[in-house]
mmCIF file of N, CA, C and O in Angstrom:
data_model
loop_
_atom_site.group_PDB
_atom_site.id
_atom_site.type_symbol
_atom_site.label_atom_id
_atom_site.label_comp_id
_atom_site.label_asym_id
_atom_site.label_seq_id
_atom_site.Cartn_x
_atom_site.Cartn_y
_atom_site.Cartn_z
ATOM 1 N N MET A 1 117.652 -18.527 -15.515
ATOM 2 C CA MET A 1 117.812 -18.929 -13.926
ATOM 3 C C MET A 1 117.270 -20.125 -13.674
ATOM 4 O O MET A 1 117.737 -20.885 -13.058
ATOM 5 N N PHE A 2 115.932 -20.497 -14.108
ATOM 6 C CA PHE A 2 115.154 -21.622 -13.806
ATOM 7 C C PHE A 2 115.998 -22.831 -14.430
ATOM 8 O O PHE A 2 116.005 -23.817 -13.550
ATOM 9 N N LYS A 3 116.590 -22.807 -15.372
ATOM 10 C CA LYS A 3 117.395 -23.813 -15.990
ATOM 11 C C LYS A 3 118.603 -24.365 -14.951
ATOM 12 O O LYS A 3 118.761 -25.348 -14.840
ATOM 13 N N ARG A 4 119.315 -23.271 -14.729
ATOM 14 C CA ARG A 4 120.543 -23.393 -13.583
ATOM 15 C C ARG A 4 119.717 -24.121 -12.104
ATOM 16 O O ARG A 4 120.346 -24.979 -11.751
ATOM 17 N N ILE A 5 118.675 -23.670 -11.976
ATOM 18 C CA ILE A 5 118.228 -23.982 -10.556
ATOM 19 C C ILE A 5 117.729 -25.549 -10.733
ATOM 20 O O ILE A 5 117.984 -26.383 -9.825
ATOM 21 N N GLN A 6 117.181 -25.753 -11.813
ATOM 22 C CA GLN A 6 116.426 -27.366 -12.320
ATOM 23 C C GLN A 6 118.003 -28.050 -12.357
ATOM 24 O O GLN A 6 117.877 -29.217 -11.749
ATOM 25 N N ASN A 7 118.887 -27.690 -13.000
ATOM 26 C CA ASN A 7 120.187 -28.579 -13.026
ATOM 27 C C ASN A 7 121.014 -28.801 -11.735
ATOM 28 O O ASN A 7 121.290 -30.106 -11.496
ATOM 29 N N ALA A 8 121.064 -27.803 -11.034
ATOM 30 C CA ALA A 8 121.412 -28.209 -9.618
ATOM 31 C C ALA A 8 120.553 -28.576 -8.510
ATOM 32 O O ALA A 8 120.878 -28.731 -7.567
ATOM 33 N N SER A 9 119.143 -28.647 -8.826
ATOM 34 C CA SER A 9 118.302 -28.940 -7.811
ATOM 35 C C SER A 9 118.591 -30.068 -6.947
ATOM 36 O O SER A 9 118.586 -29.960 -5.633
ATOM 37 N N ALA A 10 118.564 -31.188 -7.497
ATOM 38 C CA ALA A 10 118.704 -32.528 -6.750
ATOM 39 C C ALA A 10 120.047 -32.338 -5.829
ATOM 40 O O ALA A 10 119.844 -32.815 -4.609
ATOM 41 N N GLU A 11 121.150 -31.992 -6.361
ATOM 42 C CA GLU A 11 122.325 -31.790 -5.520
ATOM 43 C C GLU A 11 122.182 -30.893 -4.317
ATOM 44 O O GLU A 11 122.525 -31.299 -3.255
ATOM 45 N N LEU A 12 121.831 -29.779 -4.827
ATOM 46 C CA LEU A 12 121.491 -28.753 -3.697
ATOM 47 C C LEU A 12 120.555 -28.977 -2.626
ATOM 48 O O LEU A 12 120.499 -28.796 -1.408
ATOM 49 N N HIS A 13 119.522 -29.629 -3.042
ATOM 50 C CA HIS A 13 118.359 -30.195 -2.169
ATOM 51 C C HIS A 13 118.827 -31.154 -1.369
ATOM 52 O O HIS A 13 118.580 -30.894 0.021
ATOM 53 N N ALA A 14 119.729 -32.113 -1.786
ATOM 54 C CA ALA A 14 120.327 -33.079 -0.717
ATOM 55 C C ALA A 14 121.139 -32.689 0.398
ATOM 56 O O ALA A 14 121.268 -32.611 1.322
ATOM 57 N N GLU A 15 121.999 -31.765 -0.301
ATOM 58 C CA GLU A 15 122.864 -30.996 0.615
ATOM 59 C C GLU A 15 122.142 -30.225 1.703
ATOM 60 O O GLU A 15 122.402 -30.066 2.837
ATOM 61 N N ALA A 16 121.233 -29.435 1.013
ATOM 62 C CA ALA A 16 120.347 -28.580 2.096
ATOM 63 C C ALA A 16 119.625 -29.550 3.188
ATOM 64 O O ALA A 16 119.539 -29.198 4.486
ATOM 65 N N LYS A 17 118.838 -30.363 2.660
ATOM 66 C CA LYS A 17 118.268 -31.239 3.535
ATOM 67 C C LYS A 17 119.263 -32.055 4.398
ATOM 68 O O LYS A 17 118.557 -32.315 5.642
ATOM 69 N N ALA A 18 120.425 -32.170 4.280
ATOM 70 C CA ALA A 18 121.366 -32.769 5.137
ATOM 71 C C ALA A 18 121.858 -31.764 6.441
ATOM 72 O O ALA A 18 122.651 -32.148 7.305
ATOM 73 N N VAL A 19 121.464 -30.586 6.298
ATOM 74 C CA VAL A 19 122.075 -29.406 7.174
ATOM 75 C C VAL A 19 121.333 -29.711 8.509
ATOM 76 O O VAL A 19 120.461 -30.181 8.763
ATOM 77 N N GLN A 20 122.568 -29.748 9.541
ATOM 78 C CA GLN A 20 122.216 -29.939 10.892
ATOM 79 C C GLN A 20 123.189 -29.060 11.683
ATOM 80 O O GLN A 20 124.273 -28.844 11.492
ATOM 81 N N VAL A 21 122.564 -28.349 12.538
ATOM 82 C CA VAL A 21 123.288 -27.290 13.135
ATOM 83 C C VAL A 21 123.246 -27.310 14.713
ATOM 84 O O VAL A 21 122.033 -27.644 15.175
ATOM 85 N N THR A 22 124.296 -27.352 15.574
ATOM 86 C CA THR A 22 124.344 -27.289 17.124
ATOM 87 C C THR A 22 124.663 -26.132 17.591
ATOM 88 O O THR A 22 125.745 -25.596 17.098
ATOM 89 N N GLU A 23 123.940 -25.703 18.327
ATOM 90 C CA GLU A 23 124.288 -24.881 19.382
ATOM 91 C C GLU A 23 124.135 -24.956 20.731
ATOM 92 O O GLU A 23 123.363 -26.077 21.168
ATOM 93 N N THR A 24 125.097 -24.215 21.547
ATOM 94 C CA THR A 24 125.336 -24.586 22.966
ATOM 95 C C THR A 24 124.915 -23.262 23.634
ATOM 96 O O THR A 24 125.389 -22.163 23.317
ATOM 97 N N SER A 25 124.275 -23.356 24.663
ATOM 98 C CA SER A 25 123.709 -22.262 25.501
ATOM 99 C C SER A 25 125.073 -21.415 26.107
ATOM 100 O O SER A 25 126.039 -22.101 26.250
ATOM 101 N N ARG A 26 124.877 -20.251 26.615
ATOM 102 C CA ARG A 26 126.024 -19.498 27.085
ATOM 103 C C ARG A 26 126.559 -19.910 28.183
ATOM 104 O O ARG A 26 127.696 -19.717 28.423
ATOM 105 N N ASP A 27 125.714 -20.435 29.094
ATOM 106 C CA ASP A 27 126.271 -21.307 30.329
ATOM 107 C C ASP A 27 126.863 -22.647 30.166
ATOM 108 O O ASP A 27 127.468 -23.377 30.919
ATOM 109 N N GLY A 28 126.769 -23.213 28.900
ATOM 110 C CA GLY A 28 127.369 -24.406 28.369
ATOM 111 C C GLY A 28 126.490 -25.745 28.709
ATOM 112 O O GLY A 28 127.008 -26.832 28.720
ATOM 113 N N GLN A 29 125.292 -25.590 29.397
ATOM 114 C CA GLN A 29 124.367 -26.490 29.939
ATOM 115 C C GLN A 29 123.365 -27.023 28.925
ATOM 116 O O GLN A 29 122.813 -28.351 29.077
ATOM 117 N N VAL A 30 123.189 -26.308 27.984
ATOM 118 C CA VAL A 30 122.055 -26.814 27.008
ATOM 119 C C VAL A 30 122.733 -26.998 25.765
ATOM 120 O O VAL A 30 123.421 -26.052 25.341
ATOM 121 N N SER A 31 122.521 -27.973 25.004
ATOM 122 C CA SER A 31 122.963 -28.243 23.680
ATOM 123 C C SER A 31 121.794 -28.522 22.800
ATOM 124 O O SER A 31 121.159 -29.496 23.025
ATOM 125 N N VAL A 32 121.639 -27.812 21.799
ATOM 126 C CA VAL A 32 120.450 -28.288 20.779
ATOM 127 C C VAL A 32 120.843 -28.320 19.353
ATOM 128 O O VAL A 32 121.962 -27.500 18.882
ATOM 129 N N THR A 33 120.287 -29.320 18.799
ATOM 130 C CA THR A 33 120.742 -29.615 17.321
ATOM 131 C C THR A 33 119.525 -29.538 16.587
ATOM 132 O O THR A 33 118.355 -30.059 17.025
ATOM 133 N N VAL A 34 119.492 -28.970 15.499
ATOM 134 C CA VAL A 34 118.398 -28.568 14.741
ATOM 135 C C VAL A 34 118.506 -29.011 13.388
ATOM 136 O O VAL A 34 119.760 -29.118 12.964
ATOM 137 N N GLY A 35 117.534 -29.327 12.510
ATOM 138 C CA GLY A 35 117.981 -29.758 11.123
ATOM 139 C C GLY A 35 117.619 -28.541 10.199
ATOM 140 O O GLY A 35 117.465 -27.210 10.773
ATOM 141 N N ALA A 36 117.373 -28.706 8.740
ATOM 142 C CA ALA A 36 117.557 -27.454 7.799
ATOM 143 C C ALA A 36 116.324 -26.627 7.952
ATOM 144 O O ALA A 36 116.601 -25.358 7.669
ATOM 145 N N ARG A 37 115.181 -27.073 8.580
ATOM 146 C CA ARG A 37 114.065 -26.341 8.675
ATOM 147 C C ARG A 37 113.942 -25.872 10.003
ATOM 148 O O ARG A 37 113.061 -25.051 10.412
ATOM 149 N N GLY A 38 114.840 -25.836 10.947
ATOM 150 C CA GLY A 38 114.966 -25.492 12.360
ATOM 151 C C GLY A 38 114.223 -26.608 13.339
ATOM 152 O O GLY A 38 113.991 -26.229 14.388
ATOM 153 N N GLU A 39 113.914 -27.673 12.666
ATOM 154 C CA GLU A 39 113.304 -28.770 13.732
ATOM 155 C C GLU A 39 114.313 -29.265 14.541
ATOM 156 O O GLU A 39 115.230 -29.355 14.254
ATOM 157 N N LEU A 40 113.760 -29.626 15.715
ATOM 158 C CA LEU A 40 114.405 -30.164 16.881
ATOM 159 C C LEU A 40 115.149 -31.630 16.575
ATOM 160 O O LEU A 40 114.056 -32.432 16.133
ATOM 161 N N VAL A 41 116.136 -31.715 16.587
ATOM 162 C CA VAL A 41 116.763 -32.941 16.171
ATOM 163 C C VAL A 41 117.327 -33.629 17.450
ATOM 164 O O VAL A 41 117.163 -34.810 17.532
ATOM 165 N N ARG A 42 117.794 -32.852 18.345
ATOM 166 C CA ARG A 42 118.346 -33.359 19.356
ATOM 167 C C ARG A 42 118.405 -32.418 20.560
ATOM 168 O O ARG A 42 118.860 -31.174 20.205
ATOM 169 N N LEU A 43 118.479 -32.740 21.912
ATOM 170 C CA LEU A 43 118.486 -32.021 23.006
ATOM 171 C C LEU A 43 119.296 -32.497 23.915
ATOM 172 O O LEU A 43 118.792 -33.673 24.396
ATOM 173 N N ASP A 44 120.326 -32.031 24.407
ATOM 174 C CA ASP A 44 121.297 -32.460 25.483
ATOM 175 C C ASP A 44 121.185 -31.440 26.687
ATOM 176 O O ASP A 44 121.450 -30.368 26.563
ATOM 177 N N LEU A 45 121.030 -31.887 27.925
ATOM 178 C CA LEU A 45 120.979 -31.245 29.273
ATOM 179 C C LEU A 45 122.395 -31.847 29.848
ATOM 180 O O LEU A 45 122.428 -32.976 30.081
ATOM 181 N N ASP A 46 123.037 -30.944 30.268
ATOM 182 C CA ASP A 46 124.267 -31.179 31.123
ATOM 183 C C ASP A 46 123.381 -31.338 32.563
ATOM 184 O O ASP A 46 122.614 -30.838 33.068
ATOM 185 N N PRO A 47 123.992 -32.665 33.280
ATOM 186 C CA PRO A 47 123.342 -32.789 34.555
ATOM 187 C C PRO A 47 123.388 -31.722 35.554
ATOM 188 O O PRO A 47 122.680 -31.690 36.417
ATOM 189 N N ARG A 48 124.347 -30.765 35.318
ATOM 190 C CA ARG A 48 124.591 -29.503 36.209
ATOM 191 C C ARG A 48 123.172 -28.655 36.440
ATOM 192 O O ARG A 48 123.024 -27.944 37.240
ATOM 193 N N ILE A 49 122.386 -28.978 35.162
ATOM 194 C CA ILE A 49 121.222 -28.176 35.198
ATOM 195 C C ILE A 49 120.289 -28.155 36.146
ATOM 196 O O ILE A 49 119.490 -27.326 36.707
ATOM 197 N N TYR A 50 120.344 -29.573 36.717
ATOM 198 C CA TYR A 50 119.393 -29.946 37.701
ATOM 199 C C TYR A 50 119.885 -29.161 39.004
ATOM 200 O O TYR A 50 119.175 -29.321 40.122
ATOM 201 N N ARG A 51 121.097 -28.730 39.192
ATOM 202 C CA ARG A 51 121.414 -27.999 40.467
ATOM 203 C C ARG A 51 120.734 -26.615 40.693
ATOM 204 O O ARG A 51 120.610 -26.059 41.750
ATOM 205 N N ARG A 52 120.176 -26.206 39.591
ATOM 206 C CA ARG A 52 119.326 -25.048 39.772
ATOM 207 C C ARG A 52 117.832 -25.281 39.436
ATOM 208 O O ARG A 52 117.675 -25.391 37.959
ATOM 209 N N PRO A 53 117.198 -25.778 40.246
ATOM 210 C CA PRO A 53 115.601 -25.977 39.970
ATOM 211 C C PRO A 53 114.908 -24.812 39.522
ATOM 212 O O PRO A 53 114.054 -24.223 40.067
ATOM 213 N N ASP A 54 115.235 -24.263 38.434
ATOM 214 C CA ASP A 54 114.404 -23.058 37.765
ATOM 215 C C ASP A 54 113.934 -23.449 36.475
ATOM 216 O O ASP A 54 114.597 -23.178 35.462
ATOM 217 N N ALA A 55 112.852 -23.569 36.455
ATOM 218 C CA ALA A 55 112.128 -24.357 35.359
ATOM 219 C C ALA A 55 111.981 -23.302 33.981
ATOM 220 O O ALA A 55 112.263 -23.557 33.044
ATOM 221 N N ARG A 56 111.615 -21.906 34.463
ATOM 222 C CA ARG A 56 111.738 -20.854 33.518
ATOM 223 C C ARG A 56 113.078 -20.685 32.872
ATOM 224 O O ARG A 56 112.982 -20.475 31.724
ATOM 225 N N TYR A 57 114.020 -20.742 33.902
ATOM 226 C CA TYR A 57 115.356 -20.162 33.309
ATOM 227 C C TYR A 57 115.786 -21.643 32.212
ATOM 228 O O TYR A 57 116.155 -21.383 31.078
ATOM 229 N N LEU A 58 115.402 -22.825 32.476
ATOM 230 C CA LEU A 58 115.710 -23.919 31.710
ATOM 231 C C LEU A 58 114.713 -23.586 30.587
ATOM 232 O O LEU A 58 115.517 -23.757 29.362
ATOM 233 N N ALA A 59 113.508 -23.572 30.380
ATOM 234 C CA ALA A 59 112.928 -23.270 29.146
ATOM 235 C C ALA A 59 113.263 -22.206 28.388
ATOM 236 O O ALA A 59 113.387 -22.407 27.029
ATOM 237 N N ASP A 60 113.705 -20.907 29.228
ATOM 238 C CA ASP A 60 114.234 -19.931 28.334
ATOM 239 C C ASP A 60 115.502 -20.212 27.596
ATOM 240 O O ASP A 60 115.960 -19.863 26.538
ATOM 241 N N THR A 61 116.186 -20.705 28.319
ATOM 242 C CA THR A 61 117.729 -21.056 27.712
ATOM 243 C C THR A 61 117.227 -22.260 26.618
ATOM 244 O O THR A 61 118.206 -22.266 25.594
ATOM 245 N N ILE A 62 116.524 -23.153 26.727
ATOM 246 C CA ILE A 62 116.396 -24.132 25.448
ATOM 247 C C ILE A 62 116.012 -23.180 24.345
ATOM 248 O O ILE A 62 116.552 -23.332 23.045
ATOM 249 N N ALA A 63 114.802 -22.588 24.535
ATOM 250 C CA ALA A 63 114.243 -21.576 23.328
ATOM 251 C C ALA A 63 115.374 -20.770 22.670
ATOM 252 O O ALA A 63 115.341 -20.830 21.589
ATOM 253 N N GLU A 64 116.102 -20.018 23.600
ATOM 254 C CA GLU A 64 117.047 -19.145 23.093
ATOM 255 C C GLU A 64 118.107 -19.750 22.270
ATOM 256 O O GLU A 64 118.416 -19.428 21.061
ATOM 257 N N THR A 65 118.403 -20.883 22.873
ATOM 258 C CA THR A 65 119.649 -21.726 21.990
ATOM 259 C C THR A 65 119.017 -22.399 20.746
ATOM 260 O O THR A 65 119.714 -22.362 19.687
ATOM 261 N N ALA A 66 117.784 -22.908 20.930
ATOM 262 C CA ALA A 66 117.274 -23.473 19.572
ATOM 263 C C ALA A 66 117.027 -22.261 18.549
ATOM 264 O O ALA A 66 117.099 -22.667 17.335
ATOM 265 N N GLN A 67 116.589 -21.303 19.088
ATOM 266 C CA GLN A 67 116.421 -20.000 17.934
ATOM 267 C C GLN A 67 117.684 -19.779 17.259
ATOM 268 O O GLN A 67 117.762 -19.559 16.135
ATOM 269 N N ARG A 68 118.909 -19.772 18.106
ATOM 270 C CA ARG A 68 120.204 -19.331 17.440
ATOM 271 C C ARG A 68 120.470 -20.526 16.574
ATOM 272 O O ARG A 68 121.135 -20.130 15.509
ATOM 273 N N ALA A 69 120.243 -21.658 16.940
ATOM 274 C CA ALA A 69 120.619 -23.033 16.100
ATOM 275 C C ALA A 69 119.738 -22.744 14.726
ATOM 276 O O ALA A 69 120.109 -23.087 13.548
ATOM 277 N N ALA A 70 118.289 -22.375 14.935
ATOM 278 C CA ALA A 70 117.704 -22.441 13.661
ATOM 279 C C ALA A 70 118.219 -21.252 12.698
ATOM 280 O O ALA A 70 117.897 -21.300 11.632
ATOM 281 N N ALA A 71 118.220 -20.237 13.352
ATOM 282 C CA ALA A 71 118.900 -19.211 12.402
ATOM 283 C C ALA A 71 120.245 -19.553 11.727
ATOM 284 O O ALA A 71 120.497 -19.109 10.575
ATOM 285 N N ARG A 72 121.035 -20.107 12.593
ATOM 286 C CA ARG A 72 122.239 -20.565 11.681
ATOM 287 C C ARG A 72 121.980 -21.576 10.838
ATOM 288 O O ARG A 72 122.744 -21.610 9.631
ATOM 289 N N ALA A 73 120.822 -22.297 10.892
ATOM 290 C CA ALA A 73 120.517 -23.294 9.846
ATOM 291 C C ALA A 73 120.007 -22.826 8.598
ATOM 292 O O ALA A 73 120.256 -23.006 7.731
ATOM 293 N N GLN A 74 119.172 -21.731 8.954
ATOM 294 C CA GLN A 74 118.860 -20.957 7.945
ATOM 295 C C GLN A 74 119.781 -20.323 6.873
ATOM 296 O O GLN A 74 119.736 -20.283 5.701
ATOM 297 N N GLU A 75 120.712 -19.599 7.745
ATOM 298 C CA GLU A 75 121.758 -19.285 7.103
ATOM 299 C C GLU A 75 122.778 -20.155 6.207
ATOM 300 O O GLU A 75 122.976 -19.853 5.036
ATOM 301 N N ARG A 76 122.807 -21.253 6.677
ATOM 302 C CA ARG A 76 123.570 -22.378 5.987
ATOM 303 C C ARG A 76 122.707 -22.823 4.616
ATOM 304 O O ARG A 76 123.442 -22.886 3.609
ATOM 305 N N VAL A 77 121.461 -23.001 4.977
ATOM 306 C CA VAL A 77 120.538 -23.254 3.743
ATOM 307 C C VAL A 77 120.725 -22.156 2.583
ATOM 308 O O VAL A 77 120.898 -22.569 1.372
ATOM 309 N N THR A 78 120.647 -21.237 2.873
ATOM 310 C CA THR A 78 120.894 -19.859 2.177
ATOM 311 C C THR A 78 122.142 -19.846 1.429
ATOM 312 O O THR A 78 122.302 -19.717 0.143
ATOM 313 N N GLU A 79 122.975 -20.051 2.277
ATOM 314 C CA GLU A 79 124.516 -20.198 1.312
ATOM 315 C C GLU A 79 124.476 -21.135 0.177
ATOM 316 O O GLU A 79 125.030 -21.211 -0.571
ATOM 317 N N ILE A 80 124.011 -22.545 0.720
ATOM 318 C CA ILE A 80 124.150 -23.644 -0.150
ATOM 319 C C ILE A 80 123.255 -23.211 -1.546
ATOM 320 O O ILE A 80 123.588 -23.539 -2.742
ATOM 321 N N PHE A 81 122.011 -22.366 -1.335
ATOM 322 C CA PHE A 81 121.384 -22.207 -2.722
ATOM 323 C C PHE A 81 121.812 -20.863 -3.464
ATOM 324 O O PHE A 81 121.406 -20.496 -4.517
ATOM 325 N N GLU A 82 122.891 -20.292 -2.654
ATOM 326 C CA GLU A 82 123.063 -18.819 -3.202
ATOM 327 C C GLU A 82 123.816 -18.819 -4.535
ATOM 328 O O GLU A 82 123.665 -17.989 -5.475
ATOM 329 N N PRO A 83 124.418 -19.997 -5.021
ATOM 330 C CA PRO A 83 124.760 -20.204 -6.583
ATOM 331 C C PRO A 83 123.748 -19.967 -7.541
ATOM 332 O O PRO A 83 124.048 -19.593 -8.780
ATOM 333 N N VAL A 84 122.688 -20.313 -6.979
ATOM 334 C CA VAL A 84 121.270 -20.300 -8.051
ATOM 335 C C VAL A 84 120.288 -19.166 -7.965
ATOM 336 O O VAL A 84 119.409 -19.053 -8.626
ATOM 337 N N ILE A 85 120.172 -18.993 -6.403
ATOM 338 C CA ILE A 85 118.989 -18.180 -6.162
ATOM 339 C C ILE A 85 119.808 -16.930 -5.231
ATOM 340 O O ILE A 85 120.342 -17.443 -4.249
ATOM 341 N N PRO A 86 119.561 -15.814 -5.447
ATOM 342 C CA PRO A 86 120.438 -14.831 -4.632
ATOM 343 C C PRO A 86 119.831 -14.676 -3.281
ATOM 344 O O PRO A 86 118.608 -14.965 -3.001
ATOM 345 N N ALA A 87 120.828 -14.552 -2.541
ATOM 346 C CA ALA A 87 120.618 -14.711 -0.848
ATOM 347 C C ALA A 87 119.068 -14.012 -0.434
ATOM 348 O O ALA A 87 118.507 -14.493 0.305
ATOM 349 N N GLU A 88 119.183 -12.710 -0.753
ATOM 350 C CA GLU A 88 118.154 -11.843 -0.365
ATOM 351 C C GLU A 88 116.609 -12.459 -0.985
ATOM 352 O O GLU A 88 115.647 -12.653 -0.254
ATOM 353 N N GLU A 89 116.828 -13.015 -2.204
ATOM 354 C CA GLU A 89 115.490 -13.563 -2.517
ATOM 355 C C GLU A 89 115.079 -14.909 -1.702
ATOM 356 O O GLU A 89 114.139 -15.010 -1.422
ATOM 357 N N PHE A 90 116.410 -15.543 -1.735
ATOM 358 C CA PHE A 90 116.069 -16.992 -0.967
ATOM 359 C C PHE A 90 115.493 -16.810 0.458
ATOM 360 O O PHE A 90 114.725 -17.315 1.024
ATOM 361 N N LYS A 91 115.939 -15.779 1.410
ATOM 362 C CA LYS A 91 115.665 -15.296 2.746
ATOM 363 C C LYS A 91 114.165 -14.926 2.667
ATOM 364 O O LYS A 91 113.325 -15.457 3.463
ATOM 365 N N ALA A 92 113.917 -14.286 1.646
ATOM 366 C CA ALA A 92 112.282 -13.788 1.539
ATOM 367 C C ALA A 92 111.620 -14.948 1.340
ATOM 368 O O ALA A 92 110.380 -14.962 2.035
ATOM 369 N N HIS A 93 111.983 -15.875 0.744
ATOM 370 C CA HIS A 93 111.091 -17.082 0.518
ATOM 371 C C HIS A 93 111.067 -17.759 1.934
ATOM 372 O O HIS A 93 109.927 -18.300 2.300
ATOM 373 N N LEU A 94 112.411 -18.213 2.500
ATOM 374 C CA LEU A 94 112.185 -18.777 3.762
ATOM 375 C C LEU A 94 111.346 -18.074 4.896
ATOM 376 O O LEU A 94 110.933 -18.728 5.629
ATOM 377 N N GLU A 95 111.358 -16.519 4.948
ATOM 378 C CA GLU A 95 110.739 -15.790 6.124
ATOM 379 C C GLU A 95 109.228 -15.650 5.450
ATOM 380 O O GLU A 95 108.584 -15.059 6.287
ATOM 381 N N GLY A 96 108.729 -16.269 4.349
ATOM 382 C CA GLY A 96 107.441 -16.277 3.699
ATOM 383 C C GLY A 96 107.160 -14.672 3.427
ATOM 384 O O GLY A 96 105.871 -14.293 3.551
ATOM 385 N N ASP A 97 107.969 -13.861 2.930
ATOM 386 C CA ASP A 97 107.873 -12.449 2.504
ATOM 387 C C ASP A 97 107.155 -12.588 1.247
ATOM 388 O O ASP A 97 107.938 -12.370 0.279
ATOM 389 N N LEU A 98 106.027 -12.819 0.975
ATOM 390 C CA LEU A 98 105.271 -12.830 -0.213
ATOM 391 C C LEU A 98 105.626 -11.680 -1.077
ATOM 392 O O LEU A 98 105.780 -11.836 -2.175
ATOM 393 N N GLU A 99 105.382 -10.596 -0.282
ATOM 394 C CA GLU A 99 105.588 -9.062 -0.875
ATOM 395 C C GLU A 99 106.772 -9.041 -1.672
ATOM 396 O O GLU A 99 106.968 -8.523 -3.034
ATOM 397 N N ALA A 100 107.917 -9.419 -0.954
ATOM 398 C CA ALA A 100 109.196 -9.052 -1.396
ATOM 399 C C ALA A 100 109.370 -10.159 -2.874
ATOM 400 O O ALA A 100 110.106 -9.896 -3.816
ATOM 401 N N VAL A 101 108.980 -11.710 -2.497
ATOM 402 C CA VAL A 101 109.104 -12.585 -3.556
ATOM 403 C C VAL A 101 108.393 -12.221 -4.917
ATOM 404 O O VAL A 101 108.975 -12.189 -5.990
ATOM 405 N N MET A 102 107.243 -11.631 -4.723
ATOM 406 C CA MET A 102 106.532 -11.145 -5.918
ATOM 407 C C MET A 102 107.170 -9.924 -6.649
ATOM 408 O O MET A 102 107.075 -9.926 -7.939
ATOM 409 N N ALA A 103 107.713 -9.105 -5.873
ATOM 410 C CA ALA A 103 108.329 -8.045 -6.378
ATOM 411 C C ALA A 103 109.605 -8.301 -7.153
ATOM 412 O O ALA A 103 109.755 -7.747 -8.378
ATOM 413 N N ARG A 104 110.557 -9.178 -6.597
ATOM 414 C CA ARG A 104 111.352 -9.619 -7.330
ATOM 415 C C ARG A 104 111.255 -10.568 -8.543
ATOM 416 O O ARG A 104 111.835 -10.389 -9.573
ATOM 417 N N PHE A 105 110.157 -11.377 -8.509
ATOM 418 C CA PHE A 105 109.566 -12.128 -9.688
ATOM 419 C C PHE A 105 109.370 -10.808 -10.792
ATOM 420 O O PHE A 105 109.472 -11.181 -11.810
ATOM 421 N N ALA A 106 108.354 -10.064 -10.293
ATOM 422 C CA ALA A 106 107.934 -9.100 -11.198
ATOM 423 C C ALA A 106 109.180 -8.316 -12.076
ATOM 424 O O ALA A 106 109.268 -8.084 -13.257
ATOM 425 N N GLU A 107 110.183 -7.853 -11.337
ATOM 426 C CA GLU A 107 111.380 -7.394 -11.868
ATOM 427 C C GLU A 107 112.029 -8.264 -12.835
ATOM 428 O O GLU A 107 112.589 -7.823 -14.010
ATOM 429 N N ARG A 108 112.309 -9.508 -12.524
ATOM 430 C CA ARG A 108 112.793 -10.453 -13.474
ATOM 431 C C ARG A 108 111.888 -10.547 -14.695
ATOM 432 O O ARG A 108 112.371 -11.031 -15.934
ATOM 433 N N MET A 109 110.791 -10.599 -14.742
ATOM 434 C CA MET A 109 109.782 -10.700 -15.821
ATOM 435 C C MET A 109 109.597 -9.378 -16.504
ATOM 436 O O MET A 109 108.952 -9.339 -17.569
ATOM 437 N N GLY A 110 110.259 -8.349 -16.161
ATOM 438 C CA GLY A 110 110.184 -6.986 -16.840
ATOM 439 C C GLY A 110 108.999 -6.244 -16.371
ATOM 440 O O GLY A 110 108.769 -5.318 -17.339
ATOM 441 N N GLY A 111 108.186 -6.768 -15.417
ATOM 442 C CA GLY A 111 106.980 -5.926 -15.239
ATOM 443 C C GLY A 111 107.360 -5.050 -14.038
ATOM 444 O O GLY A 111 108.267 -5.015 -13.468
ATOM 445 N N ALA A 112 106.361 -4.079 -13.453
ATOM 446 C CA ALA A 112 106.436 -3.325 -12.537
ATOM 447 C C ALA A 112 105.974 -3.969 -11.255
ATOM 448 O O ALA A 112 104.985 -4.923 -11.377
ATOM 449 N N SER A 113 106.354 -3.647 -9.918
ATOM 450 C CA SER A 113 105.940 -4.329 -8.877
ATOM 451 C C SER A 113 104.839 -3.618 -8.283
ATOM 452 O O SER A 113 104.359 -2.653 -8.581
#
């Protein structure tokens, strides 16, 4: 498995690094683009947003839209690496689930978790 990852690594890494996902809020007034790690790349606000001077609503809308975009970016990166890393294992890595990662590693090494 390591050899497959190593051989495909540069190409997959470049493809994953280039991932950008854009989500639009349910009301269509906020658009958020994030990169592969969920980092904010672009934020667009429709001028109509200013007709409703509710800072809490705007903040919540931006946060919710950004979270949906980040989740989609994570799904896309997982899909890119799926040919060499099983999706569940990759998700565990991305989510920082060390226990699941180590259990899978122990299984592959033939040991008990």
